[in-house]
Tab-separated table of N, CA, C and O in Angstrom:
chain	number	residue	atom	x	y	z
I	1	UNK	N	23.625	11.725	10.715
I	1	UNK	CA	22.632	11.886	9.662
I	1	UNK	C	21.924	13.220	9.858
I	1	UNK	O	21.534	13.566	10.959
I	2	UNK	N	21.771	13.982	8.807
I	2	UNK	CA	21.141	15.294	8.911
I	2	UNK	C	19.655	15.147	9.224
I	2	UNK	O	19.048	14.108	8.980
I	3	UNK	N	19.071	16.217	9.769
I	3	UNK	CA	17.655	16.205	10.126
I	3	UNK	C	16.744	15.855	8.968
I	3	UNK	O	15.854	15.030	9.082
I	4	UNK	N	16.971	16.471	7.820
I	4	UNK	CA	16.120	16.208	6.658
I	4	UNK	C	16.235	14.764	6.195
I	4	UNK	O	15.249	14.127	5.868
I	5	UNK	N	17.453	14.249	6.152
I	5	UNK	CA	17.663	12.864	5.724
I	5	UNK	C	17.000	11.899	6.702
I	5	UNK	O	16.363	10.935	6.313
I	6	UNK	N	17.153	12.168	7.997
I	6	UNK	CA	16.558	11.313	9.023
I	6	UNK	C	15.055	11.239	8.860
I	6	UNK	O	14.451	10.180	8.937
I	7	UNK	N	14.413	12.391	8.625
I	7	UNK	CA	12.960	12.407	8.491
I	7	UNK	C	12.504	11.680	7.239
I	7	UNK	O	11.470	11.038	7.241
I	8	UNK	N	13.298	11.758	6.168
I	8	UNK	CA	12.948	11.043	4.949
I	8	UNK	C	13.025	9.533	5.175
I	8	UNK	O	12.140	8.793	4.753
I	9	UNK	N	14.064	9.074	5.858
I	9	UNK	CA	14.213	7.647	6.150
I	9	UNK	C	13.047	7.160	6.995
I	9	UNK	O	12.424	6.148	6.706
I	10	UNK	N	12.722	7.886	8.060
I	10	UNK	CA	11.611	7.484	8.928
I	10	UNK	C	10.279	7.544	8.182
I	10	UNK	O	9.419	6.716	8.383
I	11	UNK	N	10.124	8.527	7.327
I	11	UNK	CA	8.901	8.661	6.538
I	11	UNK	C	8.722	7.440	5.644
I	11	UNK	O	7.635	6.897	5.521
I	12	UNK	N	9.802	6.977	5.021
I	12	UNK	CA	9.718	5.799	4.170
I	12	UNK	C	9.328	4.564	4.972
I	12	UNK	O	8.577	3.726	4.490
I	13	UNK	N	9.821	4.453	6.202
I	13	UNK	CA	9.447	3.324	7.063
I	13	UNK	C	7.960	3.356	7.389
I	13	UNK	O	7.298	2.323	7.418
I	14	UNK	N	7.421	4.542	7.654
I	14	UNK	CA	5.999	4.664	7.978
I	14	UNK	C	5.131	4.265	6.783
I	14	UNK	O	4.139	3.553	6.944
I	15	UNK	N	5.501	4.727	5.596
I	15	UNK	CA	4.732	4.380	4.397
I	15	UNK	C	4.788	2.878	4.148
I	15	UNK	O	3.775	2.246	3.826
I	16	UNK	N	5.952	2.293	4.331
I	16	UNK	CA	6.106	0.847	4.121
I	16	UNK	C	5.250	0.069	5.127
I	16	UNK	O	4.583	-0.899	4.777
I	17	UNK	N	5.261	0.510	6.380
I	17	UNK	CA	4.458	-0.153	7.410
I	17	UNK	C	2.963	-0.019	7.118
I	17	UNK	O	2.201	-0.976	7.276
I	18	UNK	N	2.529	1.163	6.666
I	18	UNK	CA	1.120	1.363	6.329
I	18	UNK	C	0.709	0.429	5.186
I	18	UNK	O	-0.358	-0.209	5.241
I	19	UNK	N	1.536	0.336	4.157
I	19	UNK	CA	1.222	-0.563	3.035
I	19	UNK	C	1.128	-2.009	3.511
I	19	UNK	O	0.224	-2.745	3.120
I	20	UNK	N	2.048	-2.415	4.374
I	20	UNK	CA	2.062	-3.782	4.887
I	20	UNK	C	0.785	-4.095	5.678
I	20	UNK	O	0.269	-5.206	5.617
I	21	UNK	N	0.263	-3.094	6.393
I	21	UNK	CA	-0.967	-3.268	7.171
I	21	UNK	C	-2.232	-3.059	6.335
I	21	UNK	O	-3.337	-3.191	6.850
I	22	UNK	N	-2.052	-2.709	5.070
I	22	UNK	CA	-3.207	-2.471	4.196
I	22	UNK	C	-3.874	-1.129	4.429
I	22	UNK	O	-5.039	-0.945	4.081
I	23	UNK	N	-3.141	-0.179	5.005
I	23	UNK	CA	-3.682	1.154	5.279
I	23	UNK	C	-3.327	2.108	4.150
I	23	UNK	O	-2.311	1.936	3.483
I	24	UNK	N	-4.140	3.130	3.948
I	24	UNK	CA	-3.811	4.132	2.936
I	24	UNK	C	-2.522	4.866	3.296
I	24	UNK	O	-2.164	4.980	4.468
I	25	UNK	N	-1.852	5.370	2.300
I	25	UNK	CA	-0.655	6.177	2.503
I	25	UNK	C	-0.563	7.174	1.357
I	25	UNK	O	-1.154	6.970	0.298
I	26	UNK	N	0.118	8.250	1.613
I	26	UNK	CA	0.341	9.257	0.573
I	26	UNK	C	1.712	9.873	0.787
I	26	UNK	O	2.267	9.809	1.876
I	27	UNK	N	2.238	10.460	-0.272
I	27	UNK	CA	3.529	11.134	-0.154
I	27	UNK	C	3.312	12.498	0.488
I	27	UNK	O	2.418	13.238	0.104
I	28	UNK	N	4.125	12.792	1.479
I	28	UNK	CA	4.169	14.121	2.083
I	28	UNK	C	5.587	14.337	2.559
I	28	UNK	O	6.345	13.395	2.740
I	29	UNK	N	5.933	15.570	2.742
I	29	UNK	CA	7.279	15.948	3.157
I	29	UNK	C	7.226	16.568	4.552
I	29	UNK	O	6.207	17.107	4.977
I	30	UNK	N	8.354	16.497	5.238
I	30	UNK	CA	8.526	17.158	6.529
I	30	UNK	C	8.112	18.621	6.431
I	30	UNK	O	7.433	19.159	7.296
I	31	UNK	N	8.510	19.273	5.345
I	31	UNK	CA	8.193	20.691	5.147
I	31	UNK	C	6.690	20.929	5.043
I	31	UNK	O	6.195	21.977	5.432
I	32	UNK	N	5.939	19.964	4.497
I	32	UNK	CA	4.479	20.093	4.400
I	32	UNK	C	3.861	20.200	5.796
I	32	UNK	O	2.952	21.001	6.029
I	33	UNK	N	4.370	19.394	6.723
I	33	UNK	CA	3.843	19.423	8.089
I	33	UNK	C	4.242	20.723	8.777
I	33	UNK	O	3.423	21.360	9.445
I	34	UNK	N	5.503	21.148	8.602
I	34	UNK	CA	5.953	22.414	9.191
I	34	UNK	C	5.155	23.599	8.668
I	34	UNK	O	4.766	24.486	9.425
I	35	UNK	N	4.905	23.602	7.372
I	35	UNK	CA	4.155	24.696	6.765
I	35	UNK	C	2.725	24.742	7.321
I	35	UNK	O	2.180	25.795	7.605
I	36	UNK	N	2.128	23.587	7.509
I	36	UNK	CA	0.753	23.516	8.011
I	36	UNK	C	0.659	23.854	9.496
I	36	UNK	O	-0.220	24.602	9.912
I	37	UNK	N	1.565	23.294	10.315
I	37	UNK	CA	1.429	23.377	11.772
I	37	UNK	C	2.388	24.324	12.463
I	37	UNK	O	2.221	24.608	13.643
I	38	UNK	N	3.423	24.773	11.758
I	38	UNK	CA	4.427	25.596	12.405
I	38	UNK	C	5.364	24.738	13.237
I	38	UNK	O	5.374	23.520	13.130
I	39	UNK	N	6.148	25.375	14.072
I	39	UNK	CA	7.169	24.683	14.870
I	39	UNK	C	6.709	24.532	16.309
I	39	UNK	O	7.408	24.904	17.252
I	40	UNK	N	5.517	23.951	16.483
I	40	UNK	CA	4.946	23.775	17.811
I	40	UNK	C	4.516	22.324	17.991
I	40	UNK	O	3.815	21.766	17.154
I	41	UNK	N	4.954	21.714	19.087
I	41	UNK	CA	4.531	20.362	19.441
I	41	UNK	C	3.060	20.419	19.842
I	41	UNK	O	2.691	21.187	20.727
I	42	UNK	N	2.229	19.620	19.205
I	42	UNK	CA	0.791	19.686	19.504
I	42	UNK	C	0.441	19.028	20.842
I	42	UNK	O	-0.654	19.226	21.348
I	43	UNK	N	1.375	18.301	21.436
I	43	UNK	CA	1.084	17.648	22.709
I	43	UNK	C	1.456	18.497	23.919
I	43	UNK	O	0.830	18.386	24.967
I	44	UNK	N	2.485	19.357	23.798
I	44	UNK	CA	2.871	20.186	24.955
I	44	UNK	C	2.780	21.690	24.662
I	44	UNK	O	3.045	22.497	25.540
I	45	UNK	N	2.424	22.048	23.432
I	45	UNK	CA	2.289	23.455	23.013
I	45	UNK	C	3.591	24.244	23.124
I	45	UNK	O	3.583	25.451	23.267
I	46	UNK	N	4.724	23.560	23.091
I	46	UNK	CA	6.027	24.205	23.170
I	46	UNK	C	6.677	24.171	21.785
I	46	UNK	O	6.444	23.248	21.010
I	47	UNK	N	7.504	25.165	21.500
I	47	UNK	CA	8.166	25.203	20.191
I	47	UNK	C	9.340	24.231	20.146
I	47	UNK	O	9.807	23.755	21.177
I	48	UNK	N	9.788	23.925	18.935
I	48	UNK	CA	10.946	23.058	18.747
I	48	UNK	C	11.799	23.598	17.615
I	48	UNK	O	11.338	24.390	16.796
I	49	UNK	N	13.045	23.174	17.591
I	49	UNK	CA	13.980	23.522	16.527
I	49	UNK	C	14.055	22.332	15.580
I	49	UNK	O	14.506	21.261	15.971
I	50	UNK	N	13.608	22.477	14.329
I	50	UNK	CA	13.595	21.344	13.407
I	50	UNK	C	14.977	20.829	13.037
I	50	UNK	O	15.100	19.747	12.466
I	51	UNK	N	16.032	21.549	13.371
I	51	UNK	CA	17.392	21.120	13.021
I	51	UNK	C	18.092	20.318	14.124
I	51	UNK	O	19.200	19.851	13.934
I	52	UNK	N	17.452	20.142	15.279
I	52	UNK	CA	18.068	19.383	16.377
I	52	UNK	C	18.191	17.925	15.960
I	52	UNK	O	17.278	17.347	15.377
I	53	UNK	N	19.331	17.331	16.301
I	53	UNK	CA	19.574	15.936	15.954
I	53	UNK	C	18.652	14.988	16.712
I	53	UNK	O	18.230	15.261	17.829
I	54	UNK	N	18.422	13.849	16.104
I	54	UNK	CA	17.603	12.778	16.657
I	54	UNK	C	18.223	12.234	17.952
I	54	UNK	O	19.427	12.209	18.097
I	55	UNK	N	17.371	11.819	18.872
I	55	UNK	CA	17.853	11.158	20.084
I	55	UNK	C	17.746	11.984	21.345
I	55	UNK	O	17.904	11.456	22.434
I	56	UNK	N	17.480	13.266	21.213
I	56	UNK	CA	17.329	14.126	22.386
I	56	UNK	C	15.843	14.232	22.727
I	56	UNK	O	14.992	14.163	21.836
I	57	UNK	N	15.487	14.426	24.002
I	57	UNK	CA	14.072	14.494	24.377
I	57	UNK	C	13.298	15.595	23.641
I	57	UNK	O	12.108	15.458	23.378
I	58	UNK	N	13.981	16.678	23.293
I	58	UNK	CA	13.301	17.798	22.631
I	58	UNK	C	13.474	17.770	21.113
I	58	UNK	O	13.093	18.703	20.424
I	59	UNK	N	14.029	16.689	20.578
I	59	UNK	CA	14.140	16.555	19.118
I	59	UNK	C	12.747	16.398	18.517
I	59	UNK	O	11.903	15.715	19.082
I	60	UNK	N	12.509	16.995	17.364
I	60	UNK	CA	11.204	16.828	16.716
I	60	UNK	C	11.114	15.480	16.007
I	60	UNK	O	12.104	14.950	15.511
I	61	UNK	N	9.924	14.919	15.999
I	61	UNK	CA	9.657	13.702	15.240
I	61	UNK	C	8.204	13.735	14.787
I	61	UNK	O	7.411	14.558	15.240
I	62	UNK	N	7.859	12.856	13.887
I	62	UNK	CA	6.499	12.804	13.346
I	62	UNK	C	5.679	11.806	14.157
I	62	UNK	O	6.117	10.689	14.415
I	63	UNK	N	4.497	12.220	14.570
I	63	UNK	CA	3.583	11.370	15.325
I	63	UNK	C	2.339	11.111	14.491
I	63	UNK	O	1.798	12.023	13.863
I	64	UNK	N	1.898	9.872	14.464
I	64	UNK	CA	0.608	9.561	13.847
I	64	UNK	C	-0.462	9.814	14.898
I	64	UNK	O	-0.442	9.181	15.962
I	65	UNK	N	-1.345	10.727	14.633
I	65	UNK	CA	-2.373	11.125	15.597
I	65	UNK	C	-3.196	9.911	16.010
I	65	UNK	O	-3.416	9.661	17.187
I	66	UNK	N	-3.654	9.169	15.028
I	66	UNK	CA	-4.333	7.898	15.289
I	66	UNK	C	-3.338	6.803	14.909
I	66	UNK	O	-3.014	6.639	13.736
I	67	UNK	N	-2.803	6.076	15.903
I	67	UNK	CA	-1.778	5.071	15.627
I	67	UNK	C	-2.263	3.973	14.675
I	67	UNK	O	-3.454	3.687	14.583
I	68	UNK	N	-1.302	3.362	14.001
I	68	UNK	CA	-1.603	2.316	13.025
I	68	UNK	C	-2.403	1.160	13.619
I	68	UNK	O	-3.165	0.515	12.919
I	69	UNK	N	-2.234	0.869	14.889
I	69	UNK	CA	-2.909	-0.299	15.460
I	69	UNK	C	-4.345	-0.030	15.909
I	69	UNK	O	-5.017	-0.926	16.395
I	70	UNK	N	-4.840	1.189	15.730
I	70	UNK	CA	-6.234	1.502	16.074
I	70	UNK	C	-7.136	1.194	14.874
I	70	UNK	O	-6.768	1.411	13.722
I	71	UNK	N	-8.337	0.707	15.160
I	71	UNK	CA	-9.273	0.312	14.093
I	71	UNK	C	-9.636	1.458	13.153
I	71	UNK	O	-9.858	1.249	11.970
I	72	UNK	N	-9.699	2.667	13.684
I	72	UNK	CA	-10.123	3.804	12.863
I	72	UNK	C	-8.951	4.595	12.285
I	72	UNK	O	-9.111	5.745	11.880
I	73	UNK	N	-7.755	3.993	12.213
I	73	UNK	CA	-6.592	4.693	11.681
I	73	UNK	C	-6.776	4.990	10.190
I	73	UNK	O	-7.022	4.077	9.403
I	74	UNK	N	-6.652	6.268	9.810
I	74	UNK	CA	-6.789	6.610	8.389
I	74	UNK	C	-5.543	6.274	7.572
I	74	UNK	O	-5.552	6.370	6.357
I	75	UNK	N	-4.438	5.900	8.237
I	75	UNK	CA	-3.222	5.514	7.528
I	75	UNK	C	-2.111	6.537	7.667
I	75	UNK	O	-2.154	7.435	8.510
I	76	UNK	N	-1.117	6.393	6.810
I	76	UNK	CA	0.036	7.293	6.806
I	76	UNK	C	-0.233	8.402	5.799
I	76	UNK	O	0.279	8.398	4.685
I	77	UNK	N	-1.091	9.312	6.206
I	77	UNK	CA	-1.496	10.429	5.345
I	77	UNK	C	-1.252	11.734	6.090
I	77	UNK	O	-1.189	11.756	7.321
I	78	UNK	N	-1.110	12.804	5.341
I	78	UNK	CA	-0.764	14.102	5.924
I	78	UNK	C	-1.729	14.532	7.023
I	78	UNK	O	-1.315	15.073	8.043
I	79	UNK	N	-3.007	14.271	6.858
I	79	UNK	CA	-3.978	14.705	7.869
I	79	UNK	C	-3.885	13.895	9.164
I	79	UNK	O	-4.498	14.265	10.158
I	80	UNK	N	-3.110	12.806	9.167
I	80	UNK	CA	-2.971	11.981	10.362
I	80	UNK	C	-1.598	12.127	11.025
I	80	UNK	O	-1.248	11.340	11.892
I	81	UNK	N	-0.815	13.114	10.632
I	81	UNK	CA	0.502	13.293	11.240
I	81	UNK	C	0.688	14.721	11.742
I	81	UNK	O	0.128	15.665	11.187
I	82	UNK	N	1.443	14.824	12.810
I	82	UNK	CA	1.844	16.115	13.364
I	82	UNK	C	3.260	15.954	13.894
I	82	UNK	O	3.717	14.851	14.152
I	83	UNK	N	3.935	17.077	14.087
I	83	UNK	CA	5.284	17.041	14.634
I	83	UNK	C	5.219	17.248	16.144
I	83	UNK	O	4.500	18.127	16.625
I	84	UNK	N	5.966	16.409	16.848
I	84	UNK	CA	6.006	16.455	18.314
I	84	UNK	C	7.449	16.295	18.774
I	84	UNK	O	8.320	15.921	18.001
I	85	UNK	N	7.696	16.594	20.033
I	85	UNK	CA	8.995	16.280	20.629
I	85	UNK	C	9.078	14.766	20.805
I	85	UNK	O	8.064	14.109	21.047
I	86	UNK	N	10.281	14.220	20.723
I	86	UNK	CA	10.446	12.773	20.919
I	86	UNK	C	9.909	12.342	22.282
I	86	UNK	O	9.251	11.314	22.394
I	87	UNK	N	10.195	13.103	23.312
I	87	UNK	CA	9.729	12.732	24.651
I	87	UNK	C	8.203	12.735	24.727
I	87	UNK	O	7.589	11.850	25.315
I	88	UNK	N	7.577	13.725	24.102
I	88	UNK	CA	6.115	13.784	24.098
I	88	UNK	C	5.534	12.589	23.337
I	88	UNK	O	4.531	12.010	23.749
I	89	UNK	N	6.181	12.210	22.240
I	89	UNK	CA	5.725	11.071	21.455
I	89	UNK	C	5.847	9.774	22.264
I	89	UNK	O	4.949	8.929	22.229
I	90	UNK	N	6.929	9.625	22.999
I	90	UNK	CA	7.095	8.426	23.825
I	90	UNK	C	6.080	8.402	24.961
I	90	UNK	O	5.580	7.339	25.329
I	91	UNK	N	5.763	9.555	25.520
I	91	UNK	CA	4.749	9.631	26.570
I	91	UNK	C	3.385	9.233	26.019
I	91	UNK	O	2.639	8.501	26.658
I	92	UNK	N	3.072	9.691	24.816
I	92	UNK	CA	1.790	9.367	24.181
I	92	UNK	C	1.704	7.891	23.855
I	92	UNK	O	0.687	7.251	24.083
I	93	UNK	N	2.795	7.333	23.343
I	93	UNK	CA	2.802	5.921	22.978
I	93	UNK	C	1.738	5.607	21.943
I	93	UNK	O	1.555	6.341	20.972
I	94	UNK	N	0.982	4.544	22.162
I	94	UNK	CA	-0.060	4.132	21.220
I	94	UNK	C	-1.446	4.637	21.621
I	94	UNK	O	-2.451	4.185	21.102
I	95	UNK	N	-1.459	5.584	22.558
I	95	UNK	CA	-2.738	6.162	22.979
I	95	UNK	C	-3.187	7.221	21.975
I	95	UNK	O	-2.396	7.755	21.220
I	96	UNK	N	-4.450	7.538	22.022
I	96	UNK	CA	-4.955	8.692	21.282
I	96	UNK	C	-4.679	9.926	22.122
I	96	UNK	O	-4.663	9.857	23.360
I	97	UNK	N	-4.476	11.056	21.469
I	97	UNK	CA	-4.181	12.279	22.235
I	97	UNK	C	-5.337	12.654	23.155
I	97	UNK	O	-5.142	13.293	24.166
I	98	UNK	N	-6.552	12.203	22.842
I	98	UNK	CA	-7.707	12.502	23.686
I	98	UNK	C	-7.666	11.721	25.002
I	98	UNK	O	-8.387	12.051	25.935
I	99	UNK	N	-6.799	10.706	25.093
I	99	UNK	CA	-6.664	9.920	26.310
I	99	UNK	C	-5.616	10.503	27.257
I	99	UNK	O	-5.387	9.953	28.326
I	100	UNK	N	-4.989	11.592	26.859
I	100	UNK	CA	-3.939	12.210	27.665
I	100	UNK	C	-4.446	13.469	28.345
I	100	UNK	O	-5.408	14.086	27.896
I	101	UNK	N	-3.778	13.866	29.400
I	101	UNK	CA	-4.065	15.127	30.071
I	101	UNK	C	-3.189	16.192	29.410
I	101	UNK	O	-2.032	16.354	29.773
I	102	UNK	N	-3.723	16.876	28.412
I	102	UNK	CA	-2.954	17.845	27.645
I	102	UNK	C	-3.110	19.243	28.216
I	102	UNK	O	-4.135	19.566	28.791
I	103	UNK	N	-2.124	20.119	28.050
I	103	UNK	CA	-0.843	19.854	27.401
I	103	UNK	C	0.103	19.098	28.333
I	103	UNK	O	0.026	19.223	29.552
I	104	UNK	N	0.976	18.303	27.729
I	104	UNK	CA	2.001	17.600	28.487
I	104	UNK	C	3.035	18.603	28.990
I	104	UNK	O	3.141	19.716	28.481
I	105	UNK	N	3.812	18.184	29.963
I	105	UNK	CA	4.914	19.004	30.460
I	105	UNK	C	5.994	19.069	29.378
I	105	UNK	O	6.436	18.043	28.884
I	106	UNK	N	6.417	20.265	28.962
I	106	UNK	CA	7.460	20.353	27.910
I	106	UNK	C	8.767	19.714	28.368
I	106	UNK	O	9.072	19.733	29.559
I	107	UNK	N	9.530	19.156	27.424
I	107	UNK	CA	10.819	18.551	27.786
I	107	UNK	C	11.815	19.596	28.253
I	107	UNK	O	11.711	20.734	27.996
């Protein structure tokens, strides 16, 4: 599956999950996040290649800054998402980025 298609599929899952939890959601594109933030993981301050296939530690993915299970989650909206490496996202888990010792070690 191509990078763009993969991100669209995952994006649809996030919107569906937000609706199911009663959280706000809005349409945004992978390109909207890239245009706003550039090609830098906000957790390790290292660059990434947006065309790398899913499944590698340095593959880019979308992270919800405030996870859905937190009381103050604003939902699946553009201001609550950033692009991170998959490994950095797994390290963060359901924590807030303020609970981590940043920057993380790059993959």
